[in-house]
mmCIF file of C-alpha atoms in Angstrom:
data_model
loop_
_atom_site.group_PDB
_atom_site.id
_atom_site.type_symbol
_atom_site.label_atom_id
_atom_site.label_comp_id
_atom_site.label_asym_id
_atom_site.label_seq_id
_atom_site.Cartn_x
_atom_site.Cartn_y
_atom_site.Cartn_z
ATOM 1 C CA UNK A 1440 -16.383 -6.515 -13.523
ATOM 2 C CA UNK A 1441 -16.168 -3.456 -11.204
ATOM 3 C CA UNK A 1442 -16.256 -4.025 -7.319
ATOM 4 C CA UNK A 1443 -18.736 -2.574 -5.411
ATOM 5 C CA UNK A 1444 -16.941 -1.097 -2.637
ATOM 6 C CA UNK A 1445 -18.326 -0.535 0.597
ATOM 7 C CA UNK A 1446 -19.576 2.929 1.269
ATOM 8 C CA UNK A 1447 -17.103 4.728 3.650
ATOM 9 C CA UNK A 1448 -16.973 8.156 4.775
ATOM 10 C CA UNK A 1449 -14.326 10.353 3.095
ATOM 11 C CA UNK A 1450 -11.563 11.399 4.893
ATOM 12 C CA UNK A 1451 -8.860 14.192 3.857
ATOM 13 C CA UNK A 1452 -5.085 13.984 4.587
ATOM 14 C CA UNK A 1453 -3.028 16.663 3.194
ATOM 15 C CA UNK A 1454 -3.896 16.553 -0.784
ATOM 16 C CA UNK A 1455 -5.380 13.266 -0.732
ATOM 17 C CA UNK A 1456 -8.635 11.226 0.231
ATOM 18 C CA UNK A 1457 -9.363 8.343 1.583
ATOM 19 C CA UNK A 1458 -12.163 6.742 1.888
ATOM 20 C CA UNK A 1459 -15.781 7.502 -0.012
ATOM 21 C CA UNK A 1460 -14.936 5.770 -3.262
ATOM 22 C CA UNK A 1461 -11.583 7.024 -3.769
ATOM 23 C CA UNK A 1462 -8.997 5.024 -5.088
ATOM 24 C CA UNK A 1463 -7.341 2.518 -2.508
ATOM 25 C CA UNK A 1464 -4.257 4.211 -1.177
ATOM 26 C CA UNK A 1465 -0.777 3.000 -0.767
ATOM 27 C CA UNK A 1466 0.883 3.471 2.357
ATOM 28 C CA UNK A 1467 4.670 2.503 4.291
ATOM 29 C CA UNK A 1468 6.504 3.375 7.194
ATOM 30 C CA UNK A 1469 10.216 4.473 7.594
ATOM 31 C CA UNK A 1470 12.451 2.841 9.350
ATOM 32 C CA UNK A 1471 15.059 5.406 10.238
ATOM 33 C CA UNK A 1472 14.962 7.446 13.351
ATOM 34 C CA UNK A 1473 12.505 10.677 12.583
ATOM 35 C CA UNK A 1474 14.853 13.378 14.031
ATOM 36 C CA UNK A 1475 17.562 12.266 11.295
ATOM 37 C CA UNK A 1476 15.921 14.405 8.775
ATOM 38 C CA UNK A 1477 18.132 14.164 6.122
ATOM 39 C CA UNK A 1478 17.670 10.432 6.187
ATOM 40 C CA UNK A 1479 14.517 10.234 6.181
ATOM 41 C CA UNK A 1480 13.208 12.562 4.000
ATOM 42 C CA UNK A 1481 15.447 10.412 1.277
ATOM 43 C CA UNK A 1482 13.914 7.392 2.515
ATOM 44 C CA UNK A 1483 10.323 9.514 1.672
ATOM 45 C CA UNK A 1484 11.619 10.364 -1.786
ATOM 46 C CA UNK A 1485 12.624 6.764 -2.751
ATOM 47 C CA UNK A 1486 8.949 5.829 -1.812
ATOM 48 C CA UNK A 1487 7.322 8.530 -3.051
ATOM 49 C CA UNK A 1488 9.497 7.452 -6.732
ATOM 50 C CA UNK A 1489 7.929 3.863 -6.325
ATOM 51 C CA UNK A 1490 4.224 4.941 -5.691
ATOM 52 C CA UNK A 1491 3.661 5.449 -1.937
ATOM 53 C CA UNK A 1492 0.440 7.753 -1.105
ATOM 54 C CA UNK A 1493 0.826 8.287 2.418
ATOM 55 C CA UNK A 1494 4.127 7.621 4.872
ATOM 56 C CA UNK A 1495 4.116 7.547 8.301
ATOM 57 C CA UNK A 1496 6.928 8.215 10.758
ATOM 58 C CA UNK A 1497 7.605 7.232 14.551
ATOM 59 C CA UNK A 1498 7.871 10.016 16.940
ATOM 60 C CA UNK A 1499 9.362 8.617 19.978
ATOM 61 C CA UNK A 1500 11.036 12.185 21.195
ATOM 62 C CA UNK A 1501 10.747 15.809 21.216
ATOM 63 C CA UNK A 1502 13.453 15.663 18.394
ATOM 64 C CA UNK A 1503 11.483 13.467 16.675
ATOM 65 C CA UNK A 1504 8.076 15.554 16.719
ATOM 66 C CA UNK A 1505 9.968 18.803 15.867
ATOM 67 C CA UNK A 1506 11.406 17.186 12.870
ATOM 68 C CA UNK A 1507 8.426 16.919 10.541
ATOM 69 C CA UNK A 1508 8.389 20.274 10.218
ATOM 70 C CA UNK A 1509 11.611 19.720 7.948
ATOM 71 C CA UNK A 1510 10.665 17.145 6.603
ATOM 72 C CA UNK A 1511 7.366 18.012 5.510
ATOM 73 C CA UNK A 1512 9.538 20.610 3.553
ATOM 74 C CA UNK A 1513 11.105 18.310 1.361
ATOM 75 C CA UNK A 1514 8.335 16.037 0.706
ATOM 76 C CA UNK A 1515 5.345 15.415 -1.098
ATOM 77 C CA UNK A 1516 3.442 13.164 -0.195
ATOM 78 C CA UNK A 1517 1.188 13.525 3.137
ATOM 79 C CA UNK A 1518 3.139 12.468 6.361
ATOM 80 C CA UNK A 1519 1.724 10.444 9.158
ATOM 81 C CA UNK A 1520 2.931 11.029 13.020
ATOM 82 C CA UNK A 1521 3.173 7.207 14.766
ATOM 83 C CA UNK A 1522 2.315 7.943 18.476
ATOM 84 C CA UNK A 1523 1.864 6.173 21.550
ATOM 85 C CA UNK A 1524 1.878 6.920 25.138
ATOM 86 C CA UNK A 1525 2.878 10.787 24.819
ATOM 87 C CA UNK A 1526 -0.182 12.989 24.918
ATOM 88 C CA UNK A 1527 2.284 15.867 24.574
ATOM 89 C CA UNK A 1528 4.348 14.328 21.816
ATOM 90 C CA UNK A 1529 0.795 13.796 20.156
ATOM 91 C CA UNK A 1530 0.456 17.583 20.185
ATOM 92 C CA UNK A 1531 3.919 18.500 19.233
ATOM 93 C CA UNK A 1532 3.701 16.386 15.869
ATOM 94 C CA UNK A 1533 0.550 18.142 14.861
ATOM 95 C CA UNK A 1534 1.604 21.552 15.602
ATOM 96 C CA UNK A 1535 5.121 20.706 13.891
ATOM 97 C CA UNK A 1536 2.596 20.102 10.584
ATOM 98 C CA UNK A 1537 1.552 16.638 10.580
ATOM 99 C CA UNK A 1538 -1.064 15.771 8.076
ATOM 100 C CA UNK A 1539 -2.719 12.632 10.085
ATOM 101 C CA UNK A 1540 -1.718 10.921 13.552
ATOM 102 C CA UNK A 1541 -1.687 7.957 14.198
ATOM 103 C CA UNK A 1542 -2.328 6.784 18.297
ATOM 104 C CA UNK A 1543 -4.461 4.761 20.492
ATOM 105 C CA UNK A 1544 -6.478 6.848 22.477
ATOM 106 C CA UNK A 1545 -6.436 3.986 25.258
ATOM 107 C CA UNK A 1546 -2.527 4.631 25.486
ATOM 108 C CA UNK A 1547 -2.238 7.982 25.235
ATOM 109 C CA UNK A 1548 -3.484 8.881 28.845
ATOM 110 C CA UNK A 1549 -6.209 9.273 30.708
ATOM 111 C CA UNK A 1550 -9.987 11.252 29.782
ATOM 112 C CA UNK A 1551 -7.968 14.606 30.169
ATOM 113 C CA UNK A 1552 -5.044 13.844 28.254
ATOM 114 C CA UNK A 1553 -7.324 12.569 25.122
ATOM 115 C CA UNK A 1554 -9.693 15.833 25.158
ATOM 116 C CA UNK A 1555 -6.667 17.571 24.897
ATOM 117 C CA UNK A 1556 -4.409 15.824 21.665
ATOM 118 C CA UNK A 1557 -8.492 15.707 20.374
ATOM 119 C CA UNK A 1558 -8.569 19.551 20.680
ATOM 120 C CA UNK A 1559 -5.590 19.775 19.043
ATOM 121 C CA UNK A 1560 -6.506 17.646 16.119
ATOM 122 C CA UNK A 1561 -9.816 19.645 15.720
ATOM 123 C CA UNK A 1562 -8.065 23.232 15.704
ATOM 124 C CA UNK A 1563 -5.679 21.582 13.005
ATOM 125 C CA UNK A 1564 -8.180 20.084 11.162
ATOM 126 C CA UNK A 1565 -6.206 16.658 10.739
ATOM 127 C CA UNK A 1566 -7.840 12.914 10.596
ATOM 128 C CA UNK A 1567 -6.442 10.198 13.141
ATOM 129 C CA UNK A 1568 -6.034 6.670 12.797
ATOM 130 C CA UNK A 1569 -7.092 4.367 15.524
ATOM 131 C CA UNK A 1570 -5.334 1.185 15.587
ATOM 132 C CA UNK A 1571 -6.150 -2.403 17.571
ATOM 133 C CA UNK A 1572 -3.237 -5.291 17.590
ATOM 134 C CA UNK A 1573 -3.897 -8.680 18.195
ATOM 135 C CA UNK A 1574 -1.013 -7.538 21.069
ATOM 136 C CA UNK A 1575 -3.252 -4.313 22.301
ATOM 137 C CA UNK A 1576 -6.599 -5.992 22.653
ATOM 138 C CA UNK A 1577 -7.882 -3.948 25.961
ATOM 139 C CA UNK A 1578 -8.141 -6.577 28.820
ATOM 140 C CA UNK A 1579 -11.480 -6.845 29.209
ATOM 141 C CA UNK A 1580 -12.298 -8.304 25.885
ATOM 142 C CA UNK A 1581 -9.117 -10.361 26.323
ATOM 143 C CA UNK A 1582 -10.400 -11.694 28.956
ATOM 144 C CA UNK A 1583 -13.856 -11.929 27.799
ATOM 145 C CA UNK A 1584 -13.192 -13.236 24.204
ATOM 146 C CA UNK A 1585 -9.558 -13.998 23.742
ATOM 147 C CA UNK A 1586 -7.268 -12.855 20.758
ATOM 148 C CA UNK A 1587 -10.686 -13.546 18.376
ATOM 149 C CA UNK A 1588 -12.205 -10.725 15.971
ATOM 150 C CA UNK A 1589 -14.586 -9.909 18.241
ATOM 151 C CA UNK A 1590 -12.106 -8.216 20.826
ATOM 152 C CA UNK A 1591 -10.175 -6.353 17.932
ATOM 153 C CA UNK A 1592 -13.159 -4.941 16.854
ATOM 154 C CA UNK A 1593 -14.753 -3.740 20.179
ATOM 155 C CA UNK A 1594 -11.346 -2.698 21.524
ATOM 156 C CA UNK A 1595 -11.115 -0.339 18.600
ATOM 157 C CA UNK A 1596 -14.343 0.884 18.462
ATOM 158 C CA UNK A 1597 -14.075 1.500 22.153
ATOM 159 C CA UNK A 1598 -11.223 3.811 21.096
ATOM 160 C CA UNK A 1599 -12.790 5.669 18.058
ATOM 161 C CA UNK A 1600 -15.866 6.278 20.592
ATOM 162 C CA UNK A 1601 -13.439 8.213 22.904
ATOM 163 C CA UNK A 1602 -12.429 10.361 19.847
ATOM 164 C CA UNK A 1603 -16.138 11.222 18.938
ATOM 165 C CA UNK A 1604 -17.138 11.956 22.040
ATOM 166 C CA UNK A 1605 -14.422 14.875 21.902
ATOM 167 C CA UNK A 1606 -15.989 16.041 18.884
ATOM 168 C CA UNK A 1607 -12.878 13.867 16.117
ATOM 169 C CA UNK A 1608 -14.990 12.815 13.747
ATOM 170 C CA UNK A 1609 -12.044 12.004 10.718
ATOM 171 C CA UNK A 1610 -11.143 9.120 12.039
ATOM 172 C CA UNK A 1611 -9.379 5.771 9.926
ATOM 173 C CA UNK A 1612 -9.563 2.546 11.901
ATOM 174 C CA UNK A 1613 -7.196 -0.496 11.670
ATOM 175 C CA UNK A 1614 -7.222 -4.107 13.128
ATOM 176 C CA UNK A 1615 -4.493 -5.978 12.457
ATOM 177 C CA UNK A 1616 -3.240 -9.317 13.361
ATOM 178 C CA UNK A 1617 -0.425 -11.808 12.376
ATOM 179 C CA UNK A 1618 -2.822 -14.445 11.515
ATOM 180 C CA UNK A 1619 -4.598 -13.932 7.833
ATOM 181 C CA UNK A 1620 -7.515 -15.608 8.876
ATOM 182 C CA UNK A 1621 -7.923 -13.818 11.806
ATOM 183 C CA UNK A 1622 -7.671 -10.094 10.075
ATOM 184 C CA UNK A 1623 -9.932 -11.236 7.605
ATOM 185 C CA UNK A 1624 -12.756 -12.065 9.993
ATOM 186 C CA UNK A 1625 -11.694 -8.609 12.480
ATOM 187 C CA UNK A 1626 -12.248 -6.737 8.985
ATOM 188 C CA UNK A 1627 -14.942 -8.024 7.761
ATOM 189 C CA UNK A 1628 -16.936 -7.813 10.993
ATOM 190 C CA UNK A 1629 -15.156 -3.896 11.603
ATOM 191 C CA UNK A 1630 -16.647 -3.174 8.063
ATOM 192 C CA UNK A 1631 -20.445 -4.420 9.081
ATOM 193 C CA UNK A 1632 -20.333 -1.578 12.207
ATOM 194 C CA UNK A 1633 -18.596 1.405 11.326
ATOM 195 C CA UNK A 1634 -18.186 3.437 7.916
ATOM 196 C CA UNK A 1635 -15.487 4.935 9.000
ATOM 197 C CA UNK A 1636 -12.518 4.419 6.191
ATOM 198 C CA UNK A 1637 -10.396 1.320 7.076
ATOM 199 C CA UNK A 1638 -6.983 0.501 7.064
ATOM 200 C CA UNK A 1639 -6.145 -2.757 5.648
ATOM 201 C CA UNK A 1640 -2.898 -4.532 7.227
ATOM 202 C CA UNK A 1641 -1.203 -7.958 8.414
ATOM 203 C CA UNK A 1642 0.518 -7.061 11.513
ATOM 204 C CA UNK A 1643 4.206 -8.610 11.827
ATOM 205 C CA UNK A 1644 4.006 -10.045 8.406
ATOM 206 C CA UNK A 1645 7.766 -11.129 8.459
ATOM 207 C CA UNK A 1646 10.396 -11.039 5.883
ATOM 208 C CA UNK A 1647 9.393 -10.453 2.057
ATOM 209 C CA UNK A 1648 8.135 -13.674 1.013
ATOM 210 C CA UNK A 1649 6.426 -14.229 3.850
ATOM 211 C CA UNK A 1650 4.674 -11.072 4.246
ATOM 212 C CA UNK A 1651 3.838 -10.875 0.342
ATOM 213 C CA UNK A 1652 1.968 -13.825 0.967
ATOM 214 C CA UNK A 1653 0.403 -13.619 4.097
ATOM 215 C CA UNK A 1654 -0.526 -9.923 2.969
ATOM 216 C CA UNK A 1655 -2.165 -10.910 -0.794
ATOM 217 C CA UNK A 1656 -4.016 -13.559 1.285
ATOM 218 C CA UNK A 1657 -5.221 -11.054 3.585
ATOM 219 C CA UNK A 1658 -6.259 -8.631 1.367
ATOM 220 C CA UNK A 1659 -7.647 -10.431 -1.196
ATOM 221 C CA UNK A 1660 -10.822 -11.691 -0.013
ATOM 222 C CA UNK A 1661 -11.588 -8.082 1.996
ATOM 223 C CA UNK A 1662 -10.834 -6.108 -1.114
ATOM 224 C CA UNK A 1663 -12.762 -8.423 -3.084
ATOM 225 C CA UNK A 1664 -15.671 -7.958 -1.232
ATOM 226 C CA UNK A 1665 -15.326 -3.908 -1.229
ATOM 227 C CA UNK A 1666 -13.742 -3.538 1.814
ATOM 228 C CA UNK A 1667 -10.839 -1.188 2.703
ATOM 229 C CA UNK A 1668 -9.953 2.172 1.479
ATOM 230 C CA UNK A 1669 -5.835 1.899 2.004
ATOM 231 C CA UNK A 1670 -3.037 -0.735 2.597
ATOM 232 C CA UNK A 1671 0.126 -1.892 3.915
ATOM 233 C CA UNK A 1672 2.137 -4.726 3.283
ATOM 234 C CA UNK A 1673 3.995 -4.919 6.291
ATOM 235 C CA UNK A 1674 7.413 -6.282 5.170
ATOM 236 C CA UNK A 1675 11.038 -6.559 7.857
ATOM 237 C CA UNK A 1676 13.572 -4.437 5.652
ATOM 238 C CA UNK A 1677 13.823 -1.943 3.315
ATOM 239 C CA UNK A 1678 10.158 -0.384 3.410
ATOM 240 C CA UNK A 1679 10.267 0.433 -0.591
ATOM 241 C CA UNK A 1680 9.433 -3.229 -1.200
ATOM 242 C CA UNK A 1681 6.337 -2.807 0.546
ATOM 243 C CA UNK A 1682 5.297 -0.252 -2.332
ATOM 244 C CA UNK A 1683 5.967 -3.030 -5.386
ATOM 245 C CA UNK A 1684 3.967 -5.442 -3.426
ATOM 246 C CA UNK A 1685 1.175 -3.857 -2.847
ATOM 247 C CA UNK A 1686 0.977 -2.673 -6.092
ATOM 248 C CA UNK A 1687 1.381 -6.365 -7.296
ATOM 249 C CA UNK A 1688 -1.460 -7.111 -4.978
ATOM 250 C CA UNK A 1689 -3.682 -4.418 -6.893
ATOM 251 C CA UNK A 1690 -2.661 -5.117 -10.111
ATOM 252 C CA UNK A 1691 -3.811 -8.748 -9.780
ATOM 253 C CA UNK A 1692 -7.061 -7.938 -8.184
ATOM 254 C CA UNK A 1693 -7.171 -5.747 -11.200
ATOM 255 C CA UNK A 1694 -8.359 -2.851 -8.631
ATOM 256 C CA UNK A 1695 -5.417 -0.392 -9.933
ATOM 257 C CA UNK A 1696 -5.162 -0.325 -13.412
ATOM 258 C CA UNK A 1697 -3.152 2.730 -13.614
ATOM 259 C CA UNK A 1698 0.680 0.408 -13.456
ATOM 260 C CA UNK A 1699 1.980 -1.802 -16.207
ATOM 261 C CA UNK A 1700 1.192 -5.129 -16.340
ATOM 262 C CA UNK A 1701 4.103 -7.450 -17.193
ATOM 263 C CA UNK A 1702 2.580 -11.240 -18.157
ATOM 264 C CA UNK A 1703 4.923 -14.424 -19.097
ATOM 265 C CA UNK A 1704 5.339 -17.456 -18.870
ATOM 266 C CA UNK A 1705 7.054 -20.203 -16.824
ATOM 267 C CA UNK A 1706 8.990 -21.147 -19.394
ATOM 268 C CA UNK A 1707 9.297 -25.201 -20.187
ATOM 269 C CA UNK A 1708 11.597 -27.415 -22.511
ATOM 270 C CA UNK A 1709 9.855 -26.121 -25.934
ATOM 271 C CA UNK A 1710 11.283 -22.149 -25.184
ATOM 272 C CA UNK A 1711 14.341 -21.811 -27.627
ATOM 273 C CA UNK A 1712 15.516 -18.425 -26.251
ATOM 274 C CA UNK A 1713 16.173 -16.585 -23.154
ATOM 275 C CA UNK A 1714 12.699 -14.964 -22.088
ATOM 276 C CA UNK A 1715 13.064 -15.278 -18.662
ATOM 277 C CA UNK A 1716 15.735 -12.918 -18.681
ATOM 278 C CA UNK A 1717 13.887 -10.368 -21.263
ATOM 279 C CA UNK A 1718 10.772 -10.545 -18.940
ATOM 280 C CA UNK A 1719 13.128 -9.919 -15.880
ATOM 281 C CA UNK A 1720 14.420 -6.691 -17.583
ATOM 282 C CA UNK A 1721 10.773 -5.370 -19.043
ATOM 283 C CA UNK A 1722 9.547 -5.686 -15.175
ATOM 284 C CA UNK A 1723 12.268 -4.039 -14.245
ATOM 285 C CA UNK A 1724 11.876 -1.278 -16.317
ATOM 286 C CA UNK A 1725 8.335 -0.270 -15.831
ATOM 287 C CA UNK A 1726 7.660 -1.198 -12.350
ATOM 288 C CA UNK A 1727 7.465 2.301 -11.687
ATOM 289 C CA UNK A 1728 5.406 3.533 -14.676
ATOM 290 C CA UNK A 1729 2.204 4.932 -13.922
ATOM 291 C CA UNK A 1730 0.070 4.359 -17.361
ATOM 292 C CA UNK A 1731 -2.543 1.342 -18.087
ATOM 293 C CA UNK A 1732 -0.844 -0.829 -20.376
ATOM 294 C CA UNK A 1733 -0.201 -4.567 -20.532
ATOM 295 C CA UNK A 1734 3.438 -6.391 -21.790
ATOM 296 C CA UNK A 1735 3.687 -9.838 -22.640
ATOM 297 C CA UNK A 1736 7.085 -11.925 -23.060
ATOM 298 C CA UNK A 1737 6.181 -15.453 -23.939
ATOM 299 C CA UNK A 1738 8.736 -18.194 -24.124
ATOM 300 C CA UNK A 1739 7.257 -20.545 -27.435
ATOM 301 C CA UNK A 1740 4.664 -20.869 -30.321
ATOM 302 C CA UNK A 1741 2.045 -22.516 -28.671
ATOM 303 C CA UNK A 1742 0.296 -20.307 -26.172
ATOM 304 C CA UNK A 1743 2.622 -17.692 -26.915
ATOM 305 C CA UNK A 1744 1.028 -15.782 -29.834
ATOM 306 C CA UNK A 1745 -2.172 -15.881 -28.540
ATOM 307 C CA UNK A 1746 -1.468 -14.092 -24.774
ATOM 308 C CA UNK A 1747 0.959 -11.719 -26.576
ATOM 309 C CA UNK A 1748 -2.178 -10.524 -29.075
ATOM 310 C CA UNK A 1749 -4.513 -10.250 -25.765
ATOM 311 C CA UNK A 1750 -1.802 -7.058 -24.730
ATOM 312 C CA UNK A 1751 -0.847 -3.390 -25.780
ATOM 313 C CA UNK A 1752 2.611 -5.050 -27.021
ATOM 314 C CA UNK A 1753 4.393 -8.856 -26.291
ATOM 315 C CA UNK A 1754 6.411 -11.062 -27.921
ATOM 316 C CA UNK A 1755 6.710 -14.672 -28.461
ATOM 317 C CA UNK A 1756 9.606 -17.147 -29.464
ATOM 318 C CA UNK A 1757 10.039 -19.536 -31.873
ATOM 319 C CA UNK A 1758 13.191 -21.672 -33.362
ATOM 320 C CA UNK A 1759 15.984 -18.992 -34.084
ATOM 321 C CA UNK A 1760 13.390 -15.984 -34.390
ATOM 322 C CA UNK A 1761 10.686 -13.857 -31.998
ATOM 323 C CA UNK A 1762 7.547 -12.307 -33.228
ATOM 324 C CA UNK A 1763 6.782 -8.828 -31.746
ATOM 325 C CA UNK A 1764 2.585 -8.403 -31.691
ATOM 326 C CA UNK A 1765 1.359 -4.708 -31.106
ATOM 327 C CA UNK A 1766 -2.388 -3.865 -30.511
ATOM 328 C CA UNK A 1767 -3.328 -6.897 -30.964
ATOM 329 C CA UNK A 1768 -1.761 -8.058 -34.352
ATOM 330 C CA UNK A 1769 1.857 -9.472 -35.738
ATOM 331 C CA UNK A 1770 4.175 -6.154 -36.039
ATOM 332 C CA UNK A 1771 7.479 -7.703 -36.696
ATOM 333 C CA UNK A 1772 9.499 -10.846 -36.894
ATOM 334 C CA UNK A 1773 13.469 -10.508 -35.512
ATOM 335 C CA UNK A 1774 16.116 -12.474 -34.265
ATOM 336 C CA UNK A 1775 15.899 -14.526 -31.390
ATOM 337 C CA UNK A 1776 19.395 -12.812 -31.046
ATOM 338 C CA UNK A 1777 17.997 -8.920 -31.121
ATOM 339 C CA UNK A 1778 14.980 -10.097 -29.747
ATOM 340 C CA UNK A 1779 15.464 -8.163 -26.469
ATOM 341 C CA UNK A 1780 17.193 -5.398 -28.430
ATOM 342 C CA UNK A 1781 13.935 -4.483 -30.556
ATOM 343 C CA UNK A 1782 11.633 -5.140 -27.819
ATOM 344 C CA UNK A 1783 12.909 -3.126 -25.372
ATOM 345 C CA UNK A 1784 12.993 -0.291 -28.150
ATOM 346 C CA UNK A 1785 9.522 -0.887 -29.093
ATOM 347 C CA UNK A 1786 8.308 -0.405 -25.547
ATOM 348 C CA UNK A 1787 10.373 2.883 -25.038
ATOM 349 C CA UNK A 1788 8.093 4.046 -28.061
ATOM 350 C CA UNK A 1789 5.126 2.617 -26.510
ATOM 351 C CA UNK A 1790 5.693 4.683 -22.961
ATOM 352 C CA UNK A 1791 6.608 7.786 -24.932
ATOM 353 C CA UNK A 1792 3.161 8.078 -26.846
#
């Protein structure tokens, strides 16, 4: 059954939208220093090869701000400018050709120093993302409410007001916060007062495992419910994983069905043959394959046949031999021996129709 996402207001950045009923983008940040082009812009490339929409970069210099330009060359893929506390750098990045920036406006200066990055974002005609940590809550609703929903969400609505009253209007909003529970509640509240687009993410997930999991639990239940319009899964390291799990995360929702689906079993004392290691290699080998179909490697007769007929093409074991099902029905029997063999073939066939 289709979710009913909430209605949002669209926003451009560069060749994409988000927001209004578009489909939910995919975002990560690099982790090299900005002004080392050449490093980053690889870093780009590898994410832009495993499905990243949108990438944002930190601009903590002069160098760094001049740099997009560059990089923007060898790119393709809209590119996000990280600021904080530098109205100037703010302006630098989206004269060097930023497509969105990304700043608090209560960080960024004072009244004067927020018309002025706000006139510059008009005259380039760029969106902004306003962001509220569970660590930048604005005193006042610290004081008054604590680290609870209630002060994420009026601390960054307090900062999107700023923007409109300058006339920004293209504005994506983000609350984050380590805890799942507590970014599901400053979401789902967010969500109830604004329809501007929002930017789902689990601030300071942690290392893979951890932030897969934090993040899935996170997002579920928002995106479930129609809520947010582009996501992060915040994870320490290489920022390329961050791209396979979020697409994970869709894929199970069943939100995105544009990847391949790779389904198998746990494997128990009745499997005869090495599936595990054939299902390792077929998830391997599509993870970046942008096309709706669904692959099933299943370890033994009893469940097996049945899940492998529910796909576009699976396979199932039995004593000494594998049956390969395609659309639905038996296509071969082979080998348990050339079992990986055939079905590997068969699915290069299958991804070149």
């Amino acid at each position: 059954m289709e979710i009913a996402r909430r209605n949002t207001k669209k926003v451009k950045v560069g060749d994409i939208c988000i927001g209004g009923g578009e489909k939910i983008k995919i975002q990560s940040m690099t982790t090299c220093r900005t002004k080392d082009t050449e490093a980053t812009t690889e870093q780009i490339r590898l994410l832009e090869d495993a499905g990243c929409d949108l990438v944002r970069v930190a601009v903590l210099d002069e160098e760094d701000a001049a740099a997009i330009r560059t990089i923007k060359d060898g790119i393709r893929i809209p590119l996000c400018a990280d600021i904080h506390f530098s109205p100037s750098l703010a302006i630098k990045a989206v004269e060097n050709g930023c497509d969105k920036v990304r700043l608090n406006p209560g960080n960024i200066g004072g009244e004067a120093d927020v018309k002025k990055v706000a006139a510059c974002i008009k005259a380039h005609g760029i969106p902004v993302r306003v962001g509220t940590n569970s660590g930048s809550i604005k005193k006042e609703y610290l004081e008054r409410y604590g680290v609870t929903a209630e002060s994420l969400v009026l601390s960054a609505l307090d900062d999107v007001r700023l923007l409109e009253d300058c006339g920004v209007d293209d504005i994506v909003i983000s609350v984050k916060a380590s805890s799942v529970r507590l970014t599901v509640d400053a979401y789902t509240m967010l969500s109830e007062r604004t329809s501007h687009p929002l930017h789902l993410g689990v601030t300071e997930a942690g290392v893979e495992r951890t932030a897969v999991v934090k993040s899935a639990a996170a997002f579920s239940p928002l995106l479930l419910s129609g809520i947010g319009d582009t996501i992060r899964v915040s994870i320490t390291g290489d920022p390329v994983r961050e791209i396979y799990a979020a697409k994970d995360i869709l894929r199970a929702l069943e939100i995105d069905t544009d990847f391949a689906d790779v389904i198998s079993c746990p494997t128990c004392g009745r499997c005869m043959w090495d599936s595990a290691a054939l299902a390792e290699k077929v998830a391997e080998r599509v993870r970046n394959v942008r096309k709706p179909m669904k692959i099933a490697v299943m370890g033994c007769v009893v469940n097996g046949p049945g899940e492998a007929r529910e796909c576009d093409i699976g396979i199932a074991g039995g004593d000494g031999y594998c049956l390969i099902f395609k659309g639905g029905v038996p296509y071969r029997k082979v080998g348990a021996e050339r079992a990986e063999e055939e079905f590997m073939r068969e699915i290069e066939r299958l991804l070149d129709e």
